[in-house]
Amino acid sequence: MERVFYGLVFRKVDPRKNQDRMYVLLWQENLFGEWELVRIWGRAGTDSRRMKATRYPSLEAAWPEIRRIVRTRIRHGYRAFVYLS
């Protein structure tokens, strides 16, 4: 069965620590027809965000990294906010 993944949005909100963080994970095609795993993170509601794009030959090749990132975000207290389809 072919895997389908478009993206996830994670949020971590802790008012006691004044935290409102977001982490976006996207699988998208770039302008050159290559597939990338794009990560965007930072404080929600601000323009100060960081981004990293990593090219992969296929979703199958990127899947271990996607799983690792999801496990790490959950372990750090993030909750899945939106599944992009």
GROMACS .gro file of N, CA and C in nm:
model
  255
    1MET      N    1   0.084  -0.118   0.000
    1MET     CA    2   0.000   0.000   0.000
    1MET      C    3   0.089   0.125   0.000
    2GLU      N    4   0.055   0.220  -0.082
    2GLU     CA    5   0.132   0.343  -0.094
    2GLU      C    6   0.099   0.437   0.022
    3ARG      N    7   0.203   0.492   0.083
    3ARG     CA    8   0.182   0.587   0.193
    3ARG      C    9   0.147   0.723   0.136
    4VAL      N   10   0.058   0.792   0.205
    4VAL     CA   11   0.021   0.928   0.168
    4VAL      C   12   0.045   1.016   0.289
    5PHE      N   13   0.121   1.122   0.271
    5PHE     CA   14   0.150   1.215   0.380
    5PHE      C   15   0.165   1.353   0.320
    6TYR      N   16   0.095   1.449   0.375
    6TYR     CA   17   0.108   1.587   0.328
    6TYR      C   18   0.168   1.677   0.435
    7GLY      N   19   0.130   1.654   0.560
    7GLY     CA   20   0.188   1.736   0.664
    7GLY      C   21   0.116   1.727   0.797
    8LEU      N   22   0.184   1.776   0.899
    8LEU     CA   23   0.131   1.783   1.035
    8LEU      C   24   0.166   1.917   1.095
    9VAL      N   25   0.079   1.965   1.182
    9VAL     CA   26   0.107   2.087   1.258
    9VAL      C   27   0.100   2.048   1.406
   10PHE      N   28   0.205   2.080   1.479
   10PHE     CA   29   0.211   2.052   1.623
   10PHE      C   30   0.210   2.184   1.699
   11ARG      N   31   0.152   2.183   1.818
   11ARG     CA   32   0.153   2.300   1.906
   11ARG      C   33   0.192   2.258   2.046
   12LYS      N   34   0.261   2.346   2.113
   12LYS     CA   35   0.295   2.328   2.254
   12LYS      C   36   0.264   2.460   2.324
   13VAL      N   37   0.166   2.456   2.414
   13VAL     CA   38   0.125   2.576   2.486
   13VAL      C   39   0.139   2.549   2.635
   14ASP      N   40   0.215   2.633   2.703
   14ASP     CA   41   0.232   2.625   2.848
   14ASP      C   42   0.233   2.767   2.903
   15PRO      N   43   0.116   2.816   2.949
   15PRO     CA   44   0.108   2.955   2.998
   15PRO      C   45   0.201   2.983   3.117
   16ARG      N   46   0.227   2.882   3.200
   16ARG     CA   47   0.315   2.904   3.316
   16ARG      C   48   0.456   2.939   3.272
   17LYS      N   49   0.500   2.885   3.159
   17LYS     CA   50   0.634   2.912   3.107
   17LYS      C   51   0.633   3.015   2.994
   18ASN      N   52   0.515   3.072   2.967
   18ASN     CA   53   0.499   3.167   2.857
   18ASN      C   54   0.541   3.105   2.724
   19GLN      N   55   0.504   2.978   2.704
   19GLN     CA   56   0.538   2.908   2.580
   19GLN      C   57   0.415   2.894   2.489
   20ASP      N   58   0.433   2.925   2.364
   20ASP     CA   59   0.334   2.899   2.260
   20ASP      C   60   0.413   2.867   2.134
   21ARG      N   61   0.452   2.742   2.123
   21ARG     CA   62   0.539   2.700   2.014
   21ARG      C   63   0.463   2.621   1.909
   22MET      N   64   0.511   2.629   1.788
   22MET     CA   65   0.453   2.549   1.680
   22MET      C   66   0.563   2.482   1.601
   23TYR      N   67   0.527   2.370   1.539
   23TYR     CA   68   0.620   2.293   1.457
   23TYR      C   69   0.539   2.237   1.341
   24VAL      N   70   0.577   2.271   1.220
   24VAL     CA   71   0.506   2.226   1.100
   24VAL      C   72   0.597   2.133   1.023
   25LEU      N   73   0.540   2.022   0.980
   25LEU     CA   74   0.613   1.921   0.903
   25LEU      C   75   0.538   1.901   0.772
   26LEU      N   76   0.603   1.929   0.659
   26LEU     CA   77   0.538   1.922   0.528
   26LEU      C   78   0.616   1.834   0.432
   27TRP      N   79   0.545   1.764   0.346
   27TRP     CA   80   0.604   1.687   0.237
   27TRP      C   81   0.558   1.756   0.110
   28GLN      N   82   0.652   1.816   0.037
   28GLN     CA   83   0.611   1.893  -0.081
   28GLN      C   84   0.715   1.887  -0.191
   29GLU      N   85   0.669   1.917  -0.310
   29GLU     CA   86   0.756   1.920  -0.427
   29GLU      C   87   0.811   2.061  -0.443
   30ASN      N   88   0.942   2.072  -0.472
   30ASN     CA   89   1.000   2.205  -0.491
   30ASN      C   90   0.988   2.246  -0.639
   31LEU      N   91   1.044   2.360  -0.672
   31LEU     CA   92   1.032   2.412  -0.809
   31LEU      C   93   1.106   2.328  -0.913
   32PHE      N   94   1.198   2.244  -0.868
   32PHE     CA   95   1.277   2.163  -0.960
   32PHE      C   96   1.223   2.021  -0.974
   33GLY      N   97   1.105   1.996  -0.915
   33GLY     CA   98   1.043   1.865  -0.924
   33GLY      C   99   1.097   1.763  -0.826
   34GLU      N  100   1.177   1.809  -0.730
   34GLU     CA  101   1.231   1.720  -0.627
   34GLU      C  102   1.141   1.727  -0.504
   35TRP      N  103   1.136   1.617  -0.429
   35TRP     CA  104   1.052   1.612  -0.309
   35TRP      C  105   1.134   1.647  -0.186
   36GLU      N  106   1.071   1.725  -0.098
   36GLU     CA  107   1.139   1.772   0.023
   36GLU      C  108   1.053   1.753   0.146
   37LEU      N  109   1.121   1.727   0.256
   37LEU     CA  110   1.058   1.729   0.387
   37LEU      C  111   1.092   1.865   0.445
   38VAL      N  112   0.989   1.948   0.463
   38VAL     CA  113   1.008   2.086   0.508
   38VAL      C  114   0.964   2.095   0.654
   39ARG      N  115   1.050   2.155   0.736
   39ARG     CA  116   1.019   2.176   0.878
   39ARG      C  117   1.022   2.324   0.907
   40ILE      N  118   0.917   2.372   0.972
   40ILE     CA  119   0.908   2.513   1.012
   40ILE      C  120   0.876   2.514   1.160
   41TRP      N  121   0.952   2.592   1.237
   41TRP     CA  122   0.925   2.595   1.380
   41TRP      C  123   0.951   2.733   1.436
   42GLY      N  124   0.892   2.759   1.554
   42GLY     CA  125   0.911   2.887   1.621
   42GLY      C  126   0.795   2.919   1.712
   43ARG      N  127   0.792   3.040   1.760
   43ARG     CA  128   0.683   3.085   1.847
   43ARG      C  129   0.561   3.115   1.762
   44ALA      N  130   0.447   3.061   1.802
   44ALA     CA  131   0.323   3.083   1.728
   44ALA      C  132   0.283   3.230   1.737
   45GLY      N  133   0.230   3.283   1.628
   45GLY     CA  134   0.182   3.420   1.626
   45GLY      C  135   0.288   3.525   1.602
   46THR      N  136   0.411   3.483   1.573
   46THR     CA  137   0.517   3.581   1.545
   46THR      C  138   0.577   3.552   1.407
   47ASP      N  139   0.658   3.644   1.360
   47ASP     CA  140   0.725   3.626   1.232
   47ASP      C  141   0.863   3.561   1.247
   48SER      N  142   0.906   3.539   1.370
   48SER     CA  143   1.039   3.481   1.392
   48SER      C  144   1.030   3.329   1.390
   49ARG      N  145   1.037   3.274   1.270
   49ARG     CA  146   1.031   3.130   1.251
   49ARG      C  147   1.155   3.084   1.178
   50ARG      N  148   1.186   2.956   1.198
   50ARG     CA  149   1.298   2.895   1.127
   50ARG      C  150   1.245   2.787   1.034
   51MET      N  151   1.324   2.758   0.930
   51MET     CA  152   1.280   2.659   0.833
   51MET      C  153   1.400   2.576   0.788
   52LYS      N  154   1.373   2.447   0.764
   52LYS     CA  155   1.475   2.359   0.710
   52LYS      C  156   1.407   2.267   0.609
   53ALA      N  157   1.466   2.254   0.491
   53ALA     CA  158   1.414   2.164   0.387
   53ALA      C  159   1.521   2.061   0.354
   54THR      N  160   1.480   1.934   0.354
   54THR     CA  161   1.572   1.825   0.323
   54THR      C  162   1.514   1.745   0.206
   55ARG      N  163   1.593   1.727   0.101
   55ARG     CA  164   1.546   1.652  -0.016
   55ARG      C  165   1.556   1.502   0.007
   56TYR      N  166   1.456   1.430  -0.044
   56TYR     CA  167   1.453   1.284  -0.040
   56TYR      C  168   1.406   1.234  -0.175
   57PRO      N  169   1.454   1.117  -0.217
   57PRO     CA  170   1.412   1.065  -0.347
   57PRO      C  171   1.267   1.017  -0.348
   58SER      N  172   1.214   0.983  -0.231
   58SER     CA  173   1.076   0.934  -0.223
   58SER      C  174   1.025   0.948  -0.080
   59LEU      N  175   0.894   0.935  -0.065
   59LEU     CA  176   0.835   0.938   0.069
   59LEU      C  177   0.883   0.819   0.150
   60GLU      N  178   0.902   0.706   0.086
   60GLU     CA  179   0.953   0.587   0.156
   60GLU      C  180   1.091   0.614   0.218
   61ALA      N  181   1.174   0.688   0.148
   61ALA     CA  182   1.307   0.720   0.200
   61ALA      C  183   1.299   0.821   0.315
   62ALA      N  184   1.199   0.907   0.313
   62ALA     CA  185   1.184   1.009   0.417
   62ALA      C  186   1.109   0.957   0.539
   63TRP      N  187   1.039   0.847   0.523
   63TRP     CA  188   0.950   0.799   0.630
   63TRP      C  189   1.020   0.777   0.764
   64PRO      N  190   1.139   0.718   0.771
   64PRO     CA  191   1.205   0.704   0.902
   64PRO      C  192   1.230   0.839   0.971
   65GLU      N  193   1.266   0.940   0.894
   65GLU     CA  194   1.289   1.073   0.951
   65GLU      C  195   1.158   1.135   0.998
   66ILE      N  196   1.051   1.118   0.922
   66ILE     CA  197   0.920   1.168   0.963
   66ILE      C  198   0.879   1.105   1.096
   67ARG      N  199   0.893   0.975   1.106
   67ARG     CA  200   0.858   0.905   1.230
   67ARG      C  201   0.943   0.954   1.347
   68ARG      N  202   1.072   0.974   1.325
   68ARG     CA  203   1.160   1.021   1.431
   68ARG      C  204   1.119   1.160   1.479
   69ILE      N  205   1.088   1.249   1.386
   69ILE     CA  206   1.047   1.385   1.421
   69ILE      C  207   0.917   1.384   1.500
   70VAL      N  208   0.819   1.305   1.456
   70VAL     CA  209   0.691   1.298   1.525
   70VAL      C  210   0.710   1.246   1.668
   71ARG      N  211   0.789   1.140   1.683
   71ARG     CA  212   0.815   1.087   1.818
   71ARG      C  213   0.883   1.192   1.907
   72THR      N  214   0.979   1.265   1.852
   72THR     CA  215   1.050   1.367   1.928
   72THR      C  216   0.957   1.479   1.970
   73ARG      N  217   0.874   1.528   1.879
   73ARG     CA  218   0.781   1.636   1.912
   73ARG      C  219   0.686   1.593   2.024
   74ILE      N  220   0.632   1.473   2.014
   74ILE     CA  221   0.539   1.424   2.117
   74ILE      C  222   0.612   1.408   2.251
   75ARG      N  223   0.732   1.356   2.248
   75ARG     CA  224   0.811   1.339   2.370
   75ARG      C  225   0.840   1.475   2.436
   76HIS      N  226   0.851   1.579   2.357
   76HIS     CA  227   0.880   1.713   2.410
   76HIS      C  228   0.754   1.790   2.448
   77GLY      N  229   0.639   1.724   2.447
   77GLY     CA  230   0.517   1.787   2.494
   77GLY      C  231   0.431   1.852   2.388
   78TYR      N  232   0.465   1.838   2.263
   78TYR     CA  233   0.382   1.892   2.155
   78TYR      C  234   0.263   1.800   2.132
   79ARG      N  235   0.154   1.856   2.083
   79ARG     CA  236   0.034   1.780   2.048
   79ARG      C  237   0.004   1.805   1.901
   80ALA      N  238  -0.038   1.700   1.832
   80ALA     CA  239  -0.078   1.717   1.691
   80ALA      C  240  -0.201   1.805   1.688
   81PHE      N  241  -0.193   1.912   1.613
   81PHE     CA  242  -0.296   2.014   1.608
   81PHE      C  243  -0.381   1.998   1.482
   82VAL      N  244  -0.316   1.975   1.370
   82VAL     CA  245  -0.383   1.962   1.241
   82VAL      C  246  -0.308   1.861   1.156
   83TYR      N  247  -0.382   1.777   1.086
   83TYR     CA  248  -0.324   1.689   0.984
   83TYR      C  249  -0.361   1.748   0.850
   84LEU      N  250  -0.261   1.780   0.769
   84LEU     CA  251  -0.287   1.841   0.638
   84LEU      C  252  -0.306   1.734   0.533
   85SER      N  253  -0.416   1.741   0.463
   85SER     CA  254  -0.441   1.641   0.357
   85SER      C  255  -0.486   1.708   0.230
   0.00000   0.00000   0.00000
